[in-house]
Every structure is written in structure tokens, then in C-alpha cells.
Short mmCIF file of C-alpha atoms in Angstrom, two decimals:
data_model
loop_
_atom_site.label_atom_id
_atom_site.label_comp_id
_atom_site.label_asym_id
_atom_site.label_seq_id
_atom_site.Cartn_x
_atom_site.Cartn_y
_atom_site.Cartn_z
CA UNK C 1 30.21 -67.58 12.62
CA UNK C 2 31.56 -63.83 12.72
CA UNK C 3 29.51 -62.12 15.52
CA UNK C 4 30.69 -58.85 14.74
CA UNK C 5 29.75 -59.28 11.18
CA UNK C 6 25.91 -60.50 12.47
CA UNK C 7 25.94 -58.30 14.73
CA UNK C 8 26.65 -55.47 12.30
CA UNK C 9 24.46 -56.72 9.66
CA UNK C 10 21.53 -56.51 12.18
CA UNK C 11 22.07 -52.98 13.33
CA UNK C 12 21.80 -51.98 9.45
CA UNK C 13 18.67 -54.23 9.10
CA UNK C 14 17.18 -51.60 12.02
CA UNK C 15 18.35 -48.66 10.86
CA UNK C 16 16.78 -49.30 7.45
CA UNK C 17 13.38 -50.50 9.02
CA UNK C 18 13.85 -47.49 11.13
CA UNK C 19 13.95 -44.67 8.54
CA UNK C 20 11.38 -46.42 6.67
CA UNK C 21 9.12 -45.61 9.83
CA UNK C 22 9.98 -41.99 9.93
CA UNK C 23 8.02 -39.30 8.74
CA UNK C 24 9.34 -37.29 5.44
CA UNK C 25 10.95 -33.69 6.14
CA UNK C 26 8.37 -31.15 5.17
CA UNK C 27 8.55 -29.43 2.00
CA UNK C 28 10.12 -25.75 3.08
CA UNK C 29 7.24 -23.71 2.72
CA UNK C 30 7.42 -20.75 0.31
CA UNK C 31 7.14 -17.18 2.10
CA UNK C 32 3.82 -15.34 2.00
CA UNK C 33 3.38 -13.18 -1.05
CA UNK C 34 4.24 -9.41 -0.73
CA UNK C 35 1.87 -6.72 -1.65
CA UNK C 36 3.29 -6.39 -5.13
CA UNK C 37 2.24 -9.90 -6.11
CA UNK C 38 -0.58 -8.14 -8.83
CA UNK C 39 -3.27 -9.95 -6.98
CA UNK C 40 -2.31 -8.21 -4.06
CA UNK C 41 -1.35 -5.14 -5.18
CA UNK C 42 -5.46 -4.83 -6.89
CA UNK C 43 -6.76 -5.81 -3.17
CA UNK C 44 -3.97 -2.77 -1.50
CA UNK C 45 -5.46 -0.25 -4.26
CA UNK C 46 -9.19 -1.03 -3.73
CA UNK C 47 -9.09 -1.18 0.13
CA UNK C 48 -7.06 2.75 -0.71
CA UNK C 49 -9.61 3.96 -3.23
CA UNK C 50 -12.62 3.13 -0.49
CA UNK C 51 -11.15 5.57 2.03
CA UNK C 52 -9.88 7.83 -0.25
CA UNK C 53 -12.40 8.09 -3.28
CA UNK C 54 -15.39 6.22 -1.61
CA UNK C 55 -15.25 3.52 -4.48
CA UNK C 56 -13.45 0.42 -4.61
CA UNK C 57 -13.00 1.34 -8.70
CA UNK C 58 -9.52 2.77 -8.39
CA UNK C 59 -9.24 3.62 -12.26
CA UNK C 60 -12.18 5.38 -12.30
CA UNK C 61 -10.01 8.05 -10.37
CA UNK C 62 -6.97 9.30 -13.11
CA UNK C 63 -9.37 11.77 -13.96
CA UNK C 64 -10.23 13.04 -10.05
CA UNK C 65 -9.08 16.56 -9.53
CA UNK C 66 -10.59 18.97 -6.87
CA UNK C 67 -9.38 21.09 -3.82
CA UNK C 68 -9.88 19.67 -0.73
CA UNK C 69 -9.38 22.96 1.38
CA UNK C 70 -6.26 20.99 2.82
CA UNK C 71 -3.49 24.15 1.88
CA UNK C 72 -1.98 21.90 -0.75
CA UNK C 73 -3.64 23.49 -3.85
CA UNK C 74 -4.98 21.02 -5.47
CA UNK C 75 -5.12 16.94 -5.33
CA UNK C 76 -5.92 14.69 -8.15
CA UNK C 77 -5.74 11.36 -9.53
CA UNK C 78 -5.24 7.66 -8.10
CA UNK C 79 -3.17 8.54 -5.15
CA UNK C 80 -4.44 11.94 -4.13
CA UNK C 81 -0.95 13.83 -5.94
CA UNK C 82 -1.23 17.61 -5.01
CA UNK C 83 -0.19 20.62 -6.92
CA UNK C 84 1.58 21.80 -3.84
CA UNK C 85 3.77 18.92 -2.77
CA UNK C 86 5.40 18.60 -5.40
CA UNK C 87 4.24 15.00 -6.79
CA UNK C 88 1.65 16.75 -9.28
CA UNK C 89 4.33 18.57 -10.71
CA UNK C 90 6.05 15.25 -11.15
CA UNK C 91 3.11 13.00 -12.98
CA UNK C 92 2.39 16.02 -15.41
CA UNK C 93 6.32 16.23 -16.05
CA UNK C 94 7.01 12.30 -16.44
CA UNK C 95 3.57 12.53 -18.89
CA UNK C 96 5.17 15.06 -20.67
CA UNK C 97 8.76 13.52 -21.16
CA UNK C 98 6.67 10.75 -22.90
CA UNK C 99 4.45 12.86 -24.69
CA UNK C 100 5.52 16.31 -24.80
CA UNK C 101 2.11 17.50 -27.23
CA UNK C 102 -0.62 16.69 -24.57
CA UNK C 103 -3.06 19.00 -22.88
CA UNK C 104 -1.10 19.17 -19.64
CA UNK C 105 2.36 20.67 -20.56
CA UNK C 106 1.58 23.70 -20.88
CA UNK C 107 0.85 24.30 -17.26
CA UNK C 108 4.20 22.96 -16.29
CA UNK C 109 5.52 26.63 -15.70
CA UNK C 110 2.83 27.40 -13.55
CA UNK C 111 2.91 23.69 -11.67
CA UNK C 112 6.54 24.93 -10.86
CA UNK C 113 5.46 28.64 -9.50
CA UNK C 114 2.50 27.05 -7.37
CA UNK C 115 4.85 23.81 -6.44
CA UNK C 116 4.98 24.06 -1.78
CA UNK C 117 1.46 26.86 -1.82
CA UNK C 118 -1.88 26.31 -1.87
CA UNK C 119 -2.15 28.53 -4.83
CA UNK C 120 -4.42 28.28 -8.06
CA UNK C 121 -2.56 30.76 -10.39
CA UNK C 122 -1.62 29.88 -14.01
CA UNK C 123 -4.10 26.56 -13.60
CA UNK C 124 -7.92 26.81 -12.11
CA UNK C 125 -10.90 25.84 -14.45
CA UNK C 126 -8.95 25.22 -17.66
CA UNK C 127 -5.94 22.94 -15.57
CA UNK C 128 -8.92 21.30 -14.27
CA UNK C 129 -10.38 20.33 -17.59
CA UNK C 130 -6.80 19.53 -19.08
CA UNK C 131 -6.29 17.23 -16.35
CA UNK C 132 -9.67 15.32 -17.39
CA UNK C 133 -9.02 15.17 -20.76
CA UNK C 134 -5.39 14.01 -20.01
CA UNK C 135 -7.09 10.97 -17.97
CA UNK C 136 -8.28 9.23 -20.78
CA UNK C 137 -4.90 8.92 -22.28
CA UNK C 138 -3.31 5.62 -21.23
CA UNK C 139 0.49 7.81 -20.98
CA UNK C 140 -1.07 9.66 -18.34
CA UNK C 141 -2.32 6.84 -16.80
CA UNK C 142 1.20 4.94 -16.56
CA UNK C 143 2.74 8.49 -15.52
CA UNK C 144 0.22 8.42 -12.46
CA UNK C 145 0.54 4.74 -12.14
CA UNK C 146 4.84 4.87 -12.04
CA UNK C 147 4.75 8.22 -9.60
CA UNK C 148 2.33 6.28 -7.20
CA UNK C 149 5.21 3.37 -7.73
CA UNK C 150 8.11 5.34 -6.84
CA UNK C 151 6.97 7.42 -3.96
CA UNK C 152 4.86 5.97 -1.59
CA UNK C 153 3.80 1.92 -3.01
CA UNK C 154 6.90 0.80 -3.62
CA UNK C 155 9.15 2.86 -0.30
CA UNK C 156 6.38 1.40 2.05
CA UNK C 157 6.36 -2.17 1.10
CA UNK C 158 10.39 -2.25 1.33
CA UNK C 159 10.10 -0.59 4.62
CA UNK C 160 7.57 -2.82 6.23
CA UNK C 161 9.36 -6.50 4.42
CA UNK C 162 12.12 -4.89 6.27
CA UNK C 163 10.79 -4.80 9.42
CA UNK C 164 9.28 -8.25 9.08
CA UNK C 165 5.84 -7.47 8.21
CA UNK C 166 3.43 -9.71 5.96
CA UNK C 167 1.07 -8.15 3.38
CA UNK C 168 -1.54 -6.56 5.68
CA UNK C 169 1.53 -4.66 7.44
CA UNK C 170 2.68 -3.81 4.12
CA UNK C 171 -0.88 -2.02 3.61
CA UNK C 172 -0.96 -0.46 6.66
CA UNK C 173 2.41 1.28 5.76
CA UNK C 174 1.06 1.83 2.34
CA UNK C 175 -1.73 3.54 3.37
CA UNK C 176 -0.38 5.52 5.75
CA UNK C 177 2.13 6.81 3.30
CA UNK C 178 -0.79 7.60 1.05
CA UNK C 179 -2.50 9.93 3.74
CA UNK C 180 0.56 10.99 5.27
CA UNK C 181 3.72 11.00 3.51
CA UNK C 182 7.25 9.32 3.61
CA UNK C 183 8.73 12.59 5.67
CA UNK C 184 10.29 13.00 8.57
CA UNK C 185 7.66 15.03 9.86
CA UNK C 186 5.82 14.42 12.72
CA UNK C 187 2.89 12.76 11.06
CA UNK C 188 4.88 11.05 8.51
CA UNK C 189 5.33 7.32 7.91
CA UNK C 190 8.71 7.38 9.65
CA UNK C 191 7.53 9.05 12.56
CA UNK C 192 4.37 6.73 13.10
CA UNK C 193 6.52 4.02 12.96
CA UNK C 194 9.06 5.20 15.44
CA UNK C 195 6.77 6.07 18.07
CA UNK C 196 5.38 2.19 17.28
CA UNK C 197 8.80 0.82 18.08
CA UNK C 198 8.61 2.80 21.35
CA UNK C 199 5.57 0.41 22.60
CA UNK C 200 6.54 -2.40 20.75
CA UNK C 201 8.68 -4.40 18.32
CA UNK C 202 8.64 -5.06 14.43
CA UNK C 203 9.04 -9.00 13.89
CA UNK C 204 12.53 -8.14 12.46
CA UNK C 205 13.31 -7.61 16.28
CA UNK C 206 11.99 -10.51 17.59
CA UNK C 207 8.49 -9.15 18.25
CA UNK C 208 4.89 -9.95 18.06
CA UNK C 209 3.62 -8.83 14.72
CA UNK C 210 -0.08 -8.63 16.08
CA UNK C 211 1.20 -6.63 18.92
CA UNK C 212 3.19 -4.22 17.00
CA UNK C 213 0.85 -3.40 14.04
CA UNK C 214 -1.35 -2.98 16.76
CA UNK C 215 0.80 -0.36 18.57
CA UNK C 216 1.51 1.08 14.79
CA UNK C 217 -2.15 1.60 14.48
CA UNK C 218 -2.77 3.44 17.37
CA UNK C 219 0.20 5.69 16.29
CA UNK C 220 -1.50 6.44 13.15
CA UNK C 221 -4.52 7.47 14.79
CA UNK C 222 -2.84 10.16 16.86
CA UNK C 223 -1.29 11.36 13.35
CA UNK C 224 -4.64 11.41 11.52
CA UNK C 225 -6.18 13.67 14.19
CA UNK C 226 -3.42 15.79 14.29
CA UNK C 227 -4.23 16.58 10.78
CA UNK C 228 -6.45 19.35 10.20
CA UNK C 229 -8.27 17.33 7.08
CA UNK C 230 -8.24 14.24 8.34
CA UNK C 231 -9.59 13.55 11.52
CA UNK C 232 -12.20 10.50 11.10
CA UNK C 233 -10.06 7.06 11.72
CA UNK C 234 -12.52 4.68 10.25
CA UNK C 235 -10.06 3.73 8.02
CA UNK C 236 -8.29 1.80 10.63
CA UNK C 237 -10.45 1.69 13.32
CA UNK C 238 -13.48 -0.52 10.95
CA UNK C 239 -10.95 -1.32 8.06
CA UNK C 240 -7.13 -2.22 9.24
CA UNK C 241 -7.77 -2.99 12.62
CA UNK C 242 -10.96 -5.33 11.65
CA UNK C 243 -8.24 -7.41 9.93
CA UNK C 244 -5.68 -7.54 11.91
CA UNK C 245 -7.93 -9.06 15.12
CA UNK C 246 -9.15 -11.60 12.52
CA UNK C 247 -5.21 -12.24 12.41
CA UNK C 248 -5.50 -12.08 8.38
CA UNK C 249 -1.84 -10.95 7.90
CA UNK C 250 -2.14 -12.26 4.25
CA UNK C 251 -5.11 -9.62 3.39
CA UNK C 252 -6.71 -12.97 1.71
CA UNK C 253 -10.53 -12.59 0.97
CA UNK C 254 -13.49 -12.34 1.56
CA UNK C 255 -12.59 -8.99 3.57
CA UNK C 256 -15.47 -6.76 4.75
CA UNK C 257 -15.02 -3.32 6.27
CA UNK C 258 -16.22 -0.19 6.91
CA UNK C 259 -15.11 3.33 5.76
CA UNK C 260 -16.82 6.97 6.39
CA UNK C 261 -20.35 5.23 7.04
CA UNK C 262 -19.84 2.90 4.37
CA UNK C 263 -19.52 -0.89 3.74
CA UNK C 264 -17.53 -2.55 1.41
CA UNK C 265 -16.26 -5.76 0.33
CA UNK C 266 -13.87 -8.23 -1.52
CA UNK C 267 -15.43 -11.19 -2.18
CA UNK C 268 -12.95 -13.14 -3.90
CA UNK C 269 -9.34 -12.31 -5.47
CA UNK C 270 -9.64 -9.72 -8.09
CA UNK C 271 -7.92 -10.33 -11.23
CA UNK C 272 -5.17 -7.95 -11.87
CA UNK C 273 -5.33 -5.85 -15.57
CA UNK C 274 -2.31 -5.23 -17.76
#
């Protein structure tokens, strides 16, 4: 008899019953969705609309147009575009590229004169009733839709992904982008965010996400009280910061919260509309 050959037989015999005995590798587990899965994206817009429209009915807005007494003329539609910051001037523009007979181009030339004041000439009552009419048209509704897209949804969910940040990060950038703007300035996104990294880091860096959204949030309430409009912080203090001690860093409902005195809630995921 061969030792070495029963010898090597029986070490195969045990590494077979061996691996047998082992537990499978687990399946690699896809990431978390980002806020521009569709589902998501409805959830981002609704929790938005409450703080900003008092309704979780975001389309019912297109046709919302009013001055706020905030010295930036007037604001309007899903996202709160204003006639002087310049992103007004851009949805009526983009509309009218598309449809150049509709009842907003002709106050393009006056959109441009007002564009960085607080001013109402060339638009008041009759811009105001253009505007409403224009709501109903589906063009307009895409042109608000794709301007929302391009300058705040879509700059804020790239910026928090790159800093490591699941969906409920994502929203907090969103919104704060929303109230505040992508700028530089010292109440901008940017700026929130940098004085965040100063107490704590972004997951990207190694950190605890919990502990910097945390230290992000209480950088955006300096910023809202530094505005003269917006000084109430409900919308994090009894909305963002609600979910992020119930750790739900994948915004997944039910979510209940609180904005200006009033409740809200997502029961279950809302089904996203072509």
C-alpha cells in the first residue's frame, strides 16, 4: 500500500466534507437607492412642498406665484424660482424655446430688466395671471420640472453621493439648496457644508454619517436664521432631524413630521407619475 497516496486521498476526503460544512458567501448586497430612484424622488418633493407650500401635493404648485417680501421680486412654481435670481427668467425662457406662442413670452424682456431686483415693472397683475394660465400647460410644467433638475435636485444629490451620504443626506442637501442656494455665499449649500466638515466628517472621509448630518444640520440652522425670511427651523428641527435620530438614512416610510405647526405624513411609498 502507497501511504502517501492514502494519505493524500484522505486529506481531499476532508477538505470536501469540509467546504460542504461551510457557510455560502453572501450575495454582495446592492447599494441603497439614491434620491432619484422615482419613488424617492416623489417622497424628496412631498417632504419639500410641506415646508415650502404647506401641502404635500407638489403639482398643485406650477401655478403658485406671489411675493414673499423676501427682495427677490417675485417666487413661483414647484421650487420657489424668483423673478430676481435669475431661475424665473430661465423656466419662462426654456418654456418658450419649446413653445415660443404661449402666454409667458412676452414678458421675457421685462424678466431680463427685473432679473438680480426686487422689482415688479413690465410684469405685476397680468405676469401673474399669465403665469397661471401657463401652469396648466404640461410644456410649462416640464420647463419647471427640468430647471428644478438642473439647478438645485440634481447638483445636491451628486454633491452629497459624493460625500458618502445615503438618501436622507441627499434630502437634506436638497432641501437646503431649495431654501438656500448652490452659492458660495455664506448661507449657501457650499458654505453649510463646509462649516459641517469643520465639526465633523462626511462618510467619504471616514466619518460617522449620523454624526456629520447631524453637525450639517445644525449648520443649516445658523443659515436659516441668518435669513431675514426664513427664520423658523421646523423644517429640520421636527422634520430632518426627527429622521435622522430614528437612523432612517433610506427616507423609507411611514415618515411623520412636523412643519410650521403642522403634521404630516407618508404612509406608504407613493407611486411616481410619468
Amino acid at each position: 500500500m502507497d501511504i502517501r497516496r492514502v494519505l493524500k486521498h484522505t486529506v481531499i476526503a476532508f477538505a470536501v466534507i469540509l467546504a460542504a460544512h461551510q457557510p455560502a458567501p453572501a450575495a454582495a448586497q446592492p447599494p441603497p437607492a439614491g434620491l432619484d430612484d422615482p419613488r424617492l424622488k416623489e417622497v424628496a418633493m412631498e417632504l419639500v412642498a410641506s415646508a415650502e407650500n404647506s401641502t404635500l401635493d407638489w403639482r398643485s404648485q406650477y401655478q403658485y406665484i406671489q411675493d414673499i417680501g423676501d427682495g427677490q421680486g417675485y417666487t413661483g412654481g414647484i421650487i420657489g424660482f424668483c423673478s430676481g435670481t435669475g431661475d424665473m427668467l430661465e423656466v419662462v425662457d426654456r418654456y418658450t424655446r419649446r413653445k415660443p406662442a404661449n402666454p409667458l413670452a412676452p414678458f421675457l424682456p421685462a424678466l431680463r430688466k427685473v432679473n438680480g431686483t426686487a422689482s415688479h415693472e413690465g410684469l405685476g397683475d397680468p405676469f401673474v395671471r399669465a403665469w397661471k394660465q401657463a401652469a396648466k400647460d404640461r410644456a410649462f410644467q416640464a420647463a419647471q420640472e427640468e430647471e428644478r433638475d438642473r439647478v438645485y435636485f440634481d447638483p445636491a444629490v451628486r454633491l452629497a453621493k459624493a460625500d458618502g451620504l445615503r438618501p436622507l443626506g441627499q434630502f437634506i442637501y436638497f432641501d437646503a439648496v431649495v431654501m438656500h442656494g448652490n452659492g458660495n455665499d455664506r448661507n449657501g449649500l457650499r458654505a453649510i457644508r463646509a462649516t459641517a466638515m469643520r465639526n465633523a466628517k462626511c462618510p467619504n472621509r471616514c466619518g460617522d454619517e449620523r454624526a456629520y448630518l447631524g453637525a450639517f444640520l445644525d449648520a443649516r440652522k445658523v443659515a436659516i436664521k441668518n435669513e431675514t425670511v426664513h427664520g423658523e427651523t421646523s423644517r429640520v428641527d421636527t422634520e430632518q432631524r426627527v429622521f435622522l435620530e430614528q437612523g432612517n438614512f433610506g427616507l423609507q416610510p411611514p415618515l411623520k413630521w412636523q412643519t410650521y405647526g403642522d403634521w404630516y405624513e407618508i404612509r406608504s411609498w407613493p407611486a411616481p407619475r410619468a
